[in-house]
């Protein structure tokens, strides 16, 4: 996905679809409801849904087709919720945990080191932070 298409079309459609997938309403977002929520026309919503359908990891467990279009999406995945900011991502959780540890730390030297690590992580791309955290956990568990 190009950044412009993501920002201008796909992200708003994803955010609307996830928001509309209310657990009390069978976790389903119909295409016409997404159109109303985003203000996009049917062609724009359909183009976005087709692009989102092919994402890996999947963003929805089910896409329902009919009448030559994607009529609804159901059951947003954790990945979809993370992408729209409803669930935390590993780097954010790691940074918040280190901030809390630094706040509780009594030793000034350790507190300073924790704050430096937090600053470093905030300045590092999230994908790199997640990869480094994965390597560290794997090493701690004896897998690497």
GROMACS .gro file of N, CA and C in nm:
model
  432
    1UNK      N    1   0.084  -0.118   0.000
    1UNK     CA    2   0.000   0.000   0.000
    1UNK      C    3   0.088   0.124   0.000
    2UNK      N    4   0.054   0.220  -0.082
    2UNK     CA    5   0.130   0.344  -0.078
    2UNK      C    6   0.083   0.424   0.043
    3UNK      N    7   0.171   0.510   0.091
    3UNK     CA    8   0.139   0.588   0.210
    3UNK      C    9   0.016   0.674   0.187
    4UNK      N   10   0.007   0.737   0.069
    4UNK     CA   11  -0.109   0.821   0.040
    4UNK      C   12  -0.239   0.742   0.040
    5UNK      N   13  -0.238   0.625  -0.023
    5UNK     CA   14  -0.358   0.541  -0.024
    5UNK      C   15  -0.393   0.495   0.116
    6UNK      N   16  -0.293   0.459   0.195
    6UNK     CA   17  -0.316   0.415   0.332
    6UNK      C   18  -0.377   0.528   0.413
    7UNK      N   19  -0.314   0.643   0.411
    7UNK     CA   20  -0.360   0.756   0.492
    7UNK      C   21  -0.495   0.809   0.447
    8UNK      N   22  -0.514   0.818   0.316
    8UNK     CA   23  -0.633   0.884   0.263
    8UNK      C   24  -0.753   0.793   0.242
    9UNK      N   25  -0.731   0.662   0.232
    9UNK     CA   26  -0.841   0.573   0.202
    9UNK      C   27  -0.846   0.452   0.293
   10UNK      N   28  -0.740   0.372   0.294
   10UNK     CA   29  -0.744   0.242   0.361
   10UNK      C   30  -0.753   0.254   0.513
   11UNK      N   31  -0.671   0.341   0.573
   11UNK     CA   32  -0.676   0.355   0.719
   11UNK      C   33  -0.813   0.403   0.766
   12UNK      N   34  -0.872   0.509   0.705
   12UNK     CA   35  -1.005   0.550   0.752
   12UNK      C   36  -1.110   0.439   0.740
   13UNK      N   37  -1.102   0.360   0.633
   13UNK     CA   38  -1.197   0.249   0.617
   13UNK      C   39  -1.172   0.142   0.723
   14UNK      N   40  -1.046   0.109   0.748
   14UNK     CA   41  -1.015   0.011   0.852
   14UNK      C   42  -1.062   0.060   0.988
   15UNK      N   43  -1.034   0.185   1.021
   15UNK     CA   44  -1.073   0.240   1.151
   15UNK      C   45  -1.225   0.237   1.167
   16UNK      N   46  -1.297   0.274   1.062
   16UNK     CA   47  -1.444   0.272   1.068
   16UNK      C   48  -1.495   0.129   1.083
   17UNK      N   49  -1.440   0.037   1.007
   17UNK     CA   50  -1.485  -0.103   1.013
   17UNK      C   51  -1.461  -0.162   1.151
   18UNK      N   52  -1.345  -0.138   1.208
   18UNK     CA   53  -1.316  -0.191   1.341
   18UNK      C   54  -1.411  -0.129   1.443
   19UNK      N   55  -1.432   0.002   1.434
   19UNK     CA   56  -1.522   0.070   1.528
   19UNK      C   57  -1.665   0.018   1.516
   20UNK      N   58  -1.707  -0.015   1.396
   20UNK     CA   59  -1.844  -0.063   1.373
   20UNK      C   60  -1.865  -0.209   1.413
   21UNK      N   61  -1.759  -0.283   1.429
   21UNK     CA   62  -1.769  -0.426   1.464
   21UNK      C   63  -1.797  -0.442   1.613
   22UNK      N   64  -1.914  -0.402   1.652
   22UNK     CA   65  -1.957  -0.408   1.792
   22UNK      C   66  -1.985  -0.553   1.830
   23UNK      N   67  -1.927  -0.600   1.942
   23UNK     CA   68  -1.953  -0.739   1.984
   23UNK      C   69  -2.102  -0.770   2.003
   24UNK      N   70  -2.182  -0.667   2.036
   24UNK     CA   71  -2.325  -0.689   2.054
   24UNK      C   72  -2.400  -0.697   1.921
   25UNK      N   73  -2.332  -0.665   1.811
   25UNK     CA   74  -2.395  -0.669   1.679
   25UNK      C   75  -2.326  -0.770   1.588
   26UNK      N   76  -2.287  -0.883   1.644
   26UNK     CA   77  -2.226  -0.993   1.568
   26UNK      C   78  -2.089  -0.955   1.511
   27UNK      N   79  -2.024  -0.856   1.568
   27UNK     CA   80  -1.892  -0.810   1.524
   27UNK      C   81  -1.886  -0.795   1.373
   28UNK      N   82  -1.983  -0.725   1.318
   28UNK     CA   83  -1.995  -0.710   1.174
   28UNK      C   84  -2.002  -0.563   1.137
   29UNK      N   85  -1.934  -0.525   1.029
   29UNK     CA   86  -1.944  -0.390   0.974
   29UNK      C   87  -1.986  -0.403   0.828
   30UNK      N   88  -2.103  -0.351   0.797
   30UNK     CA   89  -2.154  -0.356   0.660
   30UNK      C   90  -2.092  -0.244   0.578
   31UNK      N   91  -2.079  -0.268   0.448
   31UNK     CA   92  -2.015  -0.168   0.362
   31UNK      C   93  -2.089  -0.035   0.361
   32UNK      N   94  -2.223  -0.038   0.364
   32UNK     CA   95  -2.297   0.088   0.364
   32UNK      C   96  -2.276   0.167   0.494
   33UNK      N   97  -2.259   0.097   0.606
   33UNK     CA   98  -2.230   0.165   0.733
   33UNK      C   99  -2.090   0.227   0.730
   34UNK      N  100  -1.996   0.157   0.667
   34UNK     CA  101  -1.860   0.211   0.653
   34UNK      C  102  -1.864   0.336   0.565
   35UNK      N  103  -1.944   0.332   0.459
   35UNK     CA  104  -1.959   0.449   0.371
   35UNK      C  105  -2.010   0.569   0.451
   36UNK      N  106  -2.115   0.548   0.532
   36UNK     CA  107  -2.170   0.657   0.613
   36UNK      C  108  -2.068   0.709   0.713
   37UNK      N  109  -1.997   0.617   0.779
   37UNK     CA  110  -1.901   0.656   0.883
   37UNK      C  111  -1.784   0.736   0.824
   38UNK      N  112  -1.736   0.697   0.706
   38UNK     CA  113  -1.620   0.763   0.647
   38UNK      C  114  -1.656   0.880   0.556
   39UNK      N  115  -1.779   0.878   0.503
   39UNK     CA  116  -1.818   0.979   0.405
   39UNK      C  117  -1.768   0.946   0.265
   40UNK      N  118  -1.711   0.826   0.248
   40UNK     CA  119  -1.660   0.783   0.117
   40UNK      C  120  -1.774   0.722   0.036
   41UNK      N  121  -1.758   0.727  -0.097
   41UNK     CA  122  -1.856   0.661  -0.184
   41UNK      C  123  -1.829   0.511  -0.187
   42UNK      N  124  -1.923   0.438  -0.249
   42UNK     CA  125  -1.913   0.292  -0.252
   42UNK      C  126  -1.786   0.244  -0.320
   43UNK      N  127  -1.747   0.306  -0.430
   43UNK     CA  128  -1.628   0.263  -0.504
   43UNK      C  129  -1.502   0.278  -0.418
   44UNK      N  130  -1.493   0.385  -0.343
   44UNK     CA  131  -1.376   0.408  -0.258
   44UNK      C  132  -1.370   0.306  -0.145
   45UNK      N  133  -1.484   0.282  -0.082
   45UNK     CA  134  -1.489   0.183   0.027
   45UNK      C  135  -1.456   0.044  -0.027
   46UNK      N  136  -1.509   0.010  -0.142
   46UNK     CA  137  -1.481  -0.122  -0.200
   46UNK      C  138  -1.333  -0.137  -0.235
   47UNK      N  139  -1.272  -0.034  -0.289
   47UNK     CA  140  -1.129  -0.040  -0.321
   47UNK      C  141  -1.047  -0.061  -0.194
   48UNK      N  142  -1.083   0.010  -0.088
   48UNK     CA  143  -1.011  -0.006   0.038
   48UNK      C  144  -1.031  -0.146   0.096
   49UNK      N  145  -1.155  -0.195   0.095
   49UNK     CA  146  -1.181  -0.329   0.149
   49UNK      C  147  -1.106  -0.436   0.070
   50UNK      N  148  -1.099  -0.420  -0.061
   50UNK     CA  149  -1.023  -0.518  -0.141
   50UNK      C  150  -0.875  -0.514  -0.104
   51UNK      N  151  -0.821  -0.396  -0.082
   51UNK     CA  152  -0.680  -0.385  -0.041
   51UNK      C  153  -0.660  -0.444   0.098
   52UNK      N  154  -0.751  -0.418   0.189
   52UNK     CA  155  -0.739  -0.468   0.327
   52UNK      C  156  -0.758  -0.619   0.333
   53UNK      N  157  -0.836  -0.674   0.243
   53UNK     CA  158  -0.862  -0.818   0.241
   53UNK      C  159  -0.734  -0.899   0.222
   54UNK      N  160  -0.637  -0.844   0.152
   54UNK     CA  161  -0.515  -0.917   0.120
   54UNK      C  162  -0.401  -0.894   0.219
   55UNK      N  163  -0.426  -0.825   0.327
   55UNK     CA  164  -0.320  -0.799   0.424
   55UNK      C  165  -0.279  -0.927   0.497
   56UNK      N  166  -0.152  -0.933   0.529
   56UNK     CA  167  -0.098  -1.046   0.604
   56UNK      C  168  -0.009  -0.990   0.714
   57UNK      N  169  -0.041  -1.011   0.840
   57UNK     CA  170  -0.149  -1.095   0.891
   57UNK      C  171  -0.287  -1.035   0.862
   58UNK      N  172  -0.388  -1.122   0.861
   58UNK     CA  173  -0.523  -1.078   0.828
   58UNK      C  174  -0.576  -0.974   0.926
   59UNK      N  175  -0.662  -0.886   0.874
   59UNK     CA  176  -0.722  -0.782   0.958
   59UNK      C  177  -0.862  -0.820   1.005
   60UNK      N  178  -0.929  -0.907   0.930
   60UNK     CA  179  -1.062  -0.956   0.967
   60UNK      C  180  -1.064  -1.106   0.942
   61UNK      N  181  -1.141  -1.177   1.023
   61UNK     CA  182  -1.151  -1.321   1.005
   61UNK      C  183  -1.244  -1.357   0.891
   62UNK      N  184  -1.332  -1.263   0.854
   62UNK     CA  185  -1.430  -1.298   0.753
   62UNK      C  186  -1.465  -1.175   0.668
   63UNK      N  187  -1.462  -1.192   0.536
   63UNK     CA  188  -1.512  -1.093   0.440
   63UNK      C  189  -1.630  -1.159   0.371
   64UNK      N  190  -1.745  -1.094   0.372
   64UNK     CA  191  -1.864  -1.152   0.311
   64UNK      C  192  -1.891  -1.083   0.178
   65UNK      N  193  -1.892  -1.165   0.072
   65UNK     CA  194  -1.912  -1.114  -0.063
   65UNK      C  195  -2.056  -1.135  -0.107
   66UNK      N  196  -2.099  -1.049  -0.197
   66UNK     CA  197  -2.229  -1.063  -0.260
   66UNK      C  198  -2.254  -0.949  -0.356
   67UNK      N  199  -2.329  -0.974  -0.458
   67UNK     CA  200  -2.361  -0.871  -0.558
   67UNK      C  201  -2.236  -0.805  -0.616
   68UNK      N  202  -2.127  -0.882  -0.629
   68UNK     CA  203  -2.005  -0.830  -0.689
   68UNK      C  204  -1.927  -0.733  -0.602
   69UNK      N  205  -1.955  -0.734  -0.472
   69UNK     CA  206  -1.882  -0.645  -0.383
   69UNK      C  207  -1.861  -0.712  -0.248
   70UNK      N  208  -1.775  -0.654  -0.167
   70UNK     CA  209  -1.759  -0.699  -0.029
   70UNK      C  210  -1.869  -0.631   0.051
   71UNK      N  211  -1.964  -0.710   0.098
   71UNK     CA  212  -2.081  -0.655   0.166
   71UNK      C  213  -2.054  -0.624   0.312
   72UNK      N  214  -1.964  -0.702   0.375
   72UNK     CA  215  -1.935  -0.676   0.516
   72UNK      C  216  -1.805  -0.744   0.555
   73UNK      N  217  -1.752  -0.698   0.666
   73UNK     CA  218  -1.637  -0.762   0.729
   73UNK      C  219  -1.680  -0.800   0.870
   74UNK      N  220  -1.620  -0.908   0.920
   74UNK     CA  221  -1.657  -0.955   1.054
   74UNK      C  222  -1.532  -0.995   1.130
   75UNK      N  223  -1.542  -0.983   1.260
   75UNK     CA  224  -1.441  -1.031   1.354
   75UNK      C  225  -1.303  -0.969   1.329
   76UNK      N  226  -1.284  -0.842   1.364
   76UNK     CA  227  -1.151  -0.782   1.348
   76UNK      C  228  -1.049  -0.855   1.433
   77UNK      N  229  -0.930  -0.872   1.378
   77UNK     CA  230  -0.823  -0.942   1.449
   77UNK      C  231  -0.749  -0.844   1.541
   78UNK      N  232  -0.663  -0.900   1.624
   78UNK     CA  233  -0.580  -0.816   1.709
   78UNK      C  234  -0.493  -0.723   1.626
   79UNK      N  235  -0.448  -0.771   1.511
   79UNK     CA  236  -0.367  -0.687   1.421
   79UNK      C  237  -0.445  -0.564   1.377
   80UNK      N  238  -0.571  -0.582   1.340
   80UNK     CA  239  -0.654  -0.468   1.299
   80UNK      C  240  -0.669  -0.370   1.414
   81UNK      N  241  -0.694  -0.422   1.533
   81UNK     CA  242  -0.712  -0.335   1.650
   81UNK      C  243  -0.583  -0.260   1.684
   82UNK      N  244  -0.468  -0.325   1.667
   82UNK     CA  245  -0.340  -0.257   1.692
   82UNK      C  246  -0.316  -0.147   1.588
   83UNK      N  247  -0.348  -0.175   1.463
   83UNK     CA  248  -0.322  -0.077   1.357
   83UNK      C  249  -0.403   0.051   1.374
   84UNK      N  250  -0.520   0.040   1.434
   84UNK     CA  251  -0.600   0.161   1.455
   84UNK      C  252  -0.585   0.217   1.596
   85UNK      N  253  -0.495   0.158   1.673
   85UNK     CA  254  -0.463   0.213   1.804
   85UNK      C  255  -0.553   0.170   1.918
   86UNK      N  256  -0.635   0.067   1.897
   86UNK     CA  257  -0.722   0.020   2.005
   86UNK      C  258  -0.652  -0.078   2.097
   87UNK      N  259  -0.551  -0.145   2.048
   87UNK     CA  260  -0.470  -0.235   2.130
   87UNK      C  261  -0.327  -0.186   2.127
   88UNK      N  262  -0.256  -0.205   2.235
   88UNK     CA  263  -0.116  -0.158   2.237
   88UNK      C  264  -0.027  -0.248   2.152
   89UNK      N  265   0.082  -0.190   2.105
   89UNK     CA  266   0.183  -0.266   2.032
   89UNK      C  267   0.300  -0.292   2.126
   90UNK      N  268   0.375  -0.398   2.101
   90UNK     CA  269   0.482  -0.441   2.191
   90UNK      C  270   0.577  -0.327   2.227
   91UNK      N  271   0.626  -0.248   2.132
   91UNK     CA  272   0.719  -0.141   2.171
   91UNK      C  273   0.658  -0.042   2.270
   92UNK      N  274   0.530  -0.008   2.252
   92UNK     CA  275   0.466   0.085   2.344
   92UNK      C  276   0.454   0.026   2.483
   93UNK      N  277   0.421  -0.102   2.491
   93UNK     CA  278   0.411  -0.170   2.620
   93UNK      C  279   0.548  -0.176   2.687
   94UNK      N  280   0.651  -0.209   2.610
   94UNK     CA  281   0.786  -0.216   2.664
   94UNK      C  282   0.830  -0.080   2.717
   95UNK      N  283   0.809   0.025   2.640
   95UNK     CA  284   0.849   0.160   2.683
   95UNK      C  285   0.774   0.200   2.809
   96UNK      N  286   0.643   0.176   2.813
   96UNK     CA  287   0.564   0.213   2.931
   96UNK      C  288   0.611   0.136   3.054
   97UNK      N  289   0.644   0.009   3.038
   97UNK     CA  290   0.694  -0.071   3.149
   97UNK      C  291   0.826  -0.015   3.201
   98UNK      N  292   0.915   0.022   3.111
   98UNK     CA  293   1.044   0.079   3.152
   98UNK      C  294   1.026   0.215   3.220
   99UNK      N  295   0.932   0.295   3.173
   99UNK     CA  296   0.903   0.423   3.239
   99UNK      C  297   0.857   0.399   3.382
  100UNK      N  298   0.768   0.303   3.400
  100UNK     CA  299   0.718   0.271   3.534
  100UNK      C  300   0.830   0.218   3.623
  101UNK      N  301   0.917   0.134   3.568
  101UNK     CA  302   1.031   0.084   3.645
  101UNK      C  303   1.123   0.199   3.687
  102UNK      N  304   1.148   0.291   3.596
  102UNK     CA  305   1.234   0.406   3.628
  102UNK      C  306   1.174   0.492   3.738
  103UNK      N  307   1.042   0.509   3.734
  103UNK     CA  308   0.975   0.590   3.837
  103UNK      C  309   0.986   0.526   3.975
  104UNK      N  310   0.986   0.394   3.980
  104UNK     CA  311   0.992   0.324   4.110
  104UNK      C  312   1.135   0.298   4.158
  105UNK      N  313   1.231   0.307   4.067
  105UNK     CA  314   1.370   0.273   4.101
  105UNK      C  315   1.426   0.372   4.204
  106UNK      N  316   1.487   0.317   4.310
  106UNK     CA  317   1.546   0.399   4.416
  106UNK      C  318   1.690   0.438   4.384
  107UNK      N  319   1.761   0.351   4.316
  107UNK     CA  320   1.901   0.375   4.283
  107UNK      C  321   1.910   0.476   4.168
  108UNK      N  322   1.976   0.590   4.193
  108UNK     CA  323   1.982   0.697   4.093
  108UNK      C  324   2.052   0.653   3.964
  109UNK      N  325   2.156   0.571   3.977
  109UNK     CA  326   2.228   0.526   3.858
  109UNK      C  327   2.140   0.437   3.771
  110UNK      N  328   2.069   0.342   3.835
  110UNK     CA  329   1.978   0.255   3.759
  110UNK      C  330   1.863   0.336   3.699
  111UNK      N  331   1.811   0.431   3.776
  111UNK     CA  332   1.702   0.515   3.727
  111UNK      C  333   1.747   0.591   3.602
  112UNK      N  334   1.868   0.645   3.605
  112UNK     CA  335   1.922   0.719   3.492
  112UNK      C  336   1.939   0.627   3.370
  113UNK      N  337   1.988   0.506   3.393
  113UNK     CA  338   2.005   0.410   3.283
  113UNK      C  339   1.870   0.373   3.220
  114UNK      N  340   1.771   0.349   3.305
  114UNK     CA  341   1.638   0.315   3.254
  114UNK      C  342   1.582   0.429   3.169
  115UNK      N  343   1.600   0.552   3.215
  115UNK     CA  344   1.550   0.667   3.139
  115UNK      C  345   1.623   0.680   3.005
  116UNK      N  346   1.753   0.650   3.004
  116UNK     CA  347   1.829   0.655   2.879
  116UNK      C  348   1.778   0.548   2.781
  117UNK      N  349   1.749   0.430   2.833
  117UNK     CA  350   1.695   0.323   2.748
  117UNK      C  351   1.560   0.366   2.690
  118UNK      N  352   1.475   0.426   2.774
  118UNK     CA  353   1.345   0.474   2.727
  118UNK      C  354   1.363   0.576   2.615
  119UNK      N  355   1.453   0.672   2.636
  119UNK     CA  356   1.478   0.773   2.533
  119UNK      C  357   1.526   0.709   2.403
  120UNK      N  358   1.615   0.611   2.415
  120UNK     CA  359   1.666   0.541   2.297
  120UNK      C  360   1.554   0.468   2.224
  121UNK      N  361   1.470   0.397   2.300
  121UNK     CA  362   1.361   0.322   2.238
  121UNK      C  363   1.260   0.415   2.170
  122UNK      N  364   1.234   0.530   2.231
  122UNK     CA  365   1.140   0.625   2.170
  122UNK      C  366   1.192   0.679   2.038
  123UNK      N  367   1.324   0.684   2.023
  123UNK     CA  368   1.385   0.735   1.901
  123UNK      C  369   1.412   0.626   1.797
  124UNK      N  370   1.375   0.503   1.827
  124UNK     CA  371   1.401   0.388   1.740
  124UNK      C  372   1.270   0.346   1.673
  125UNK      N  373   1.273   0.312   1.544
  125UNK     CA  374   1.150   0.265   1.478
  125UNK      C  375   1.089   0.146   1.554
  126UNK      N  376   0.956   0.144   1.562
  126UNK     CA  377   0.886   0.041   1.640
  126UNK      C  378   0.917  -0.100   1.593
  127UNK      N  379   0.933  -0.119   1.464
  127UNK     CA  380   0.962  -0.254   1.414
  127UNK      C  381   1.096  -0.303   1.467
  128UNK      N  382   1.194  -0.213   1.476
  128UNK     CA  383   1.325  -0.252   1.528
  128UNK      C  384   1.317  -0.283   1.677
  129UNK      N  385   1.238  -0.205   1.751
  129UNK     CA  386   1.220  -0.231   1.894
  129UNK      C  387   1.154  -0.367   1.915
  130UNK      N  388   1.050  -0.396   1.837
  130UNK     CA  389   0.981  -0.524   1.850
  130UNK      C  390   1.074  -0.640   1.816
  131UNK      N  391   1.154  -0.625   1.712
  131UNK     CA  392   1.247  -0.731   1.674
  131UNK      C  393   1.351  -0.754   1.783
  132UNK      N  394   1.405  -0.646   1.839
  132UNK     CA  395   1.504  -0.658   1.946
  132UNK      C  396   1.443  -0.722   2.070
  133UNK      N  397   1.321  -0.685   2.102
  133UNK     CA  398   1.253  -0.746   2.218
  133UNK      C  399   1.234  -0.895   2.195
  134UNK      N  400   1.197  -0.933   2.073
  134UNK     CA  401   1.180  -1.075   2.041
  134UNK      C  402   1.309  -1.153   2.055
  135UNK      N  403   1.420  -1.096   2.008
  135UNK     CA  404   1.550  -1.162   2.020
  135UNK      C  405   1.587  -1.177   2.167
  136UNK      N  406   1.563  -1.073   2.246
  136UNK     CA  407   1.597  -1.078   2.389
  136UNK      C  408   1.516  -1.185   2.461
  137UNK      N  409   1.387  -1.191   2.433
  137UNK     CA  410   1.301  -1.291   2.498
  137UNK      C  411   1.345  -1.432   2.457
  138UNK      N  412   1.373  -1.450   2.329
  138UNK     CA  413   1.418  -1.581   2.280
  138UNK      C  414   1.547  -1.623   2.351
  139UNK      N  415   1.641  -1.530   2.367
  139UNK     CA  416   1.767  -1.560   2.435
  139UNK      C  417   1.743  -1.595   2.582
  140UNK      N  418   1.652  -1.521   2.646
  140UNK     CA  419   1.621  -1.549   2.786
  140UNK      C  420   1.559  -1.686   2.805
  141UNK      N  421   1.484  -1.729   2.705
  141UNK     CA  422   1.417  -1.860   2.713
  141UNK      C  423   1.505  -1.973   2.662
  142UNK      N  424   1.629  -1.941   2.627
  142UNK     CA  425   1.723  -2.044   2.584
  142UNK      C  426   1.713  -2.083   2.440
  143UNK      N  427   1.647  -2.000   2.359
  143UNK     CA  428   1.630  -2.035   2.219
  143UNK      C  429   1.724  -1.963   2.126
  144UNK      N  430   1.821  -1.893   2.177
  144UNK     CA  431   1.906  -1.821   2.083
  144UNK      C  432   2.019  -1.757   2.143
   0.00000   0.00000   0.00000
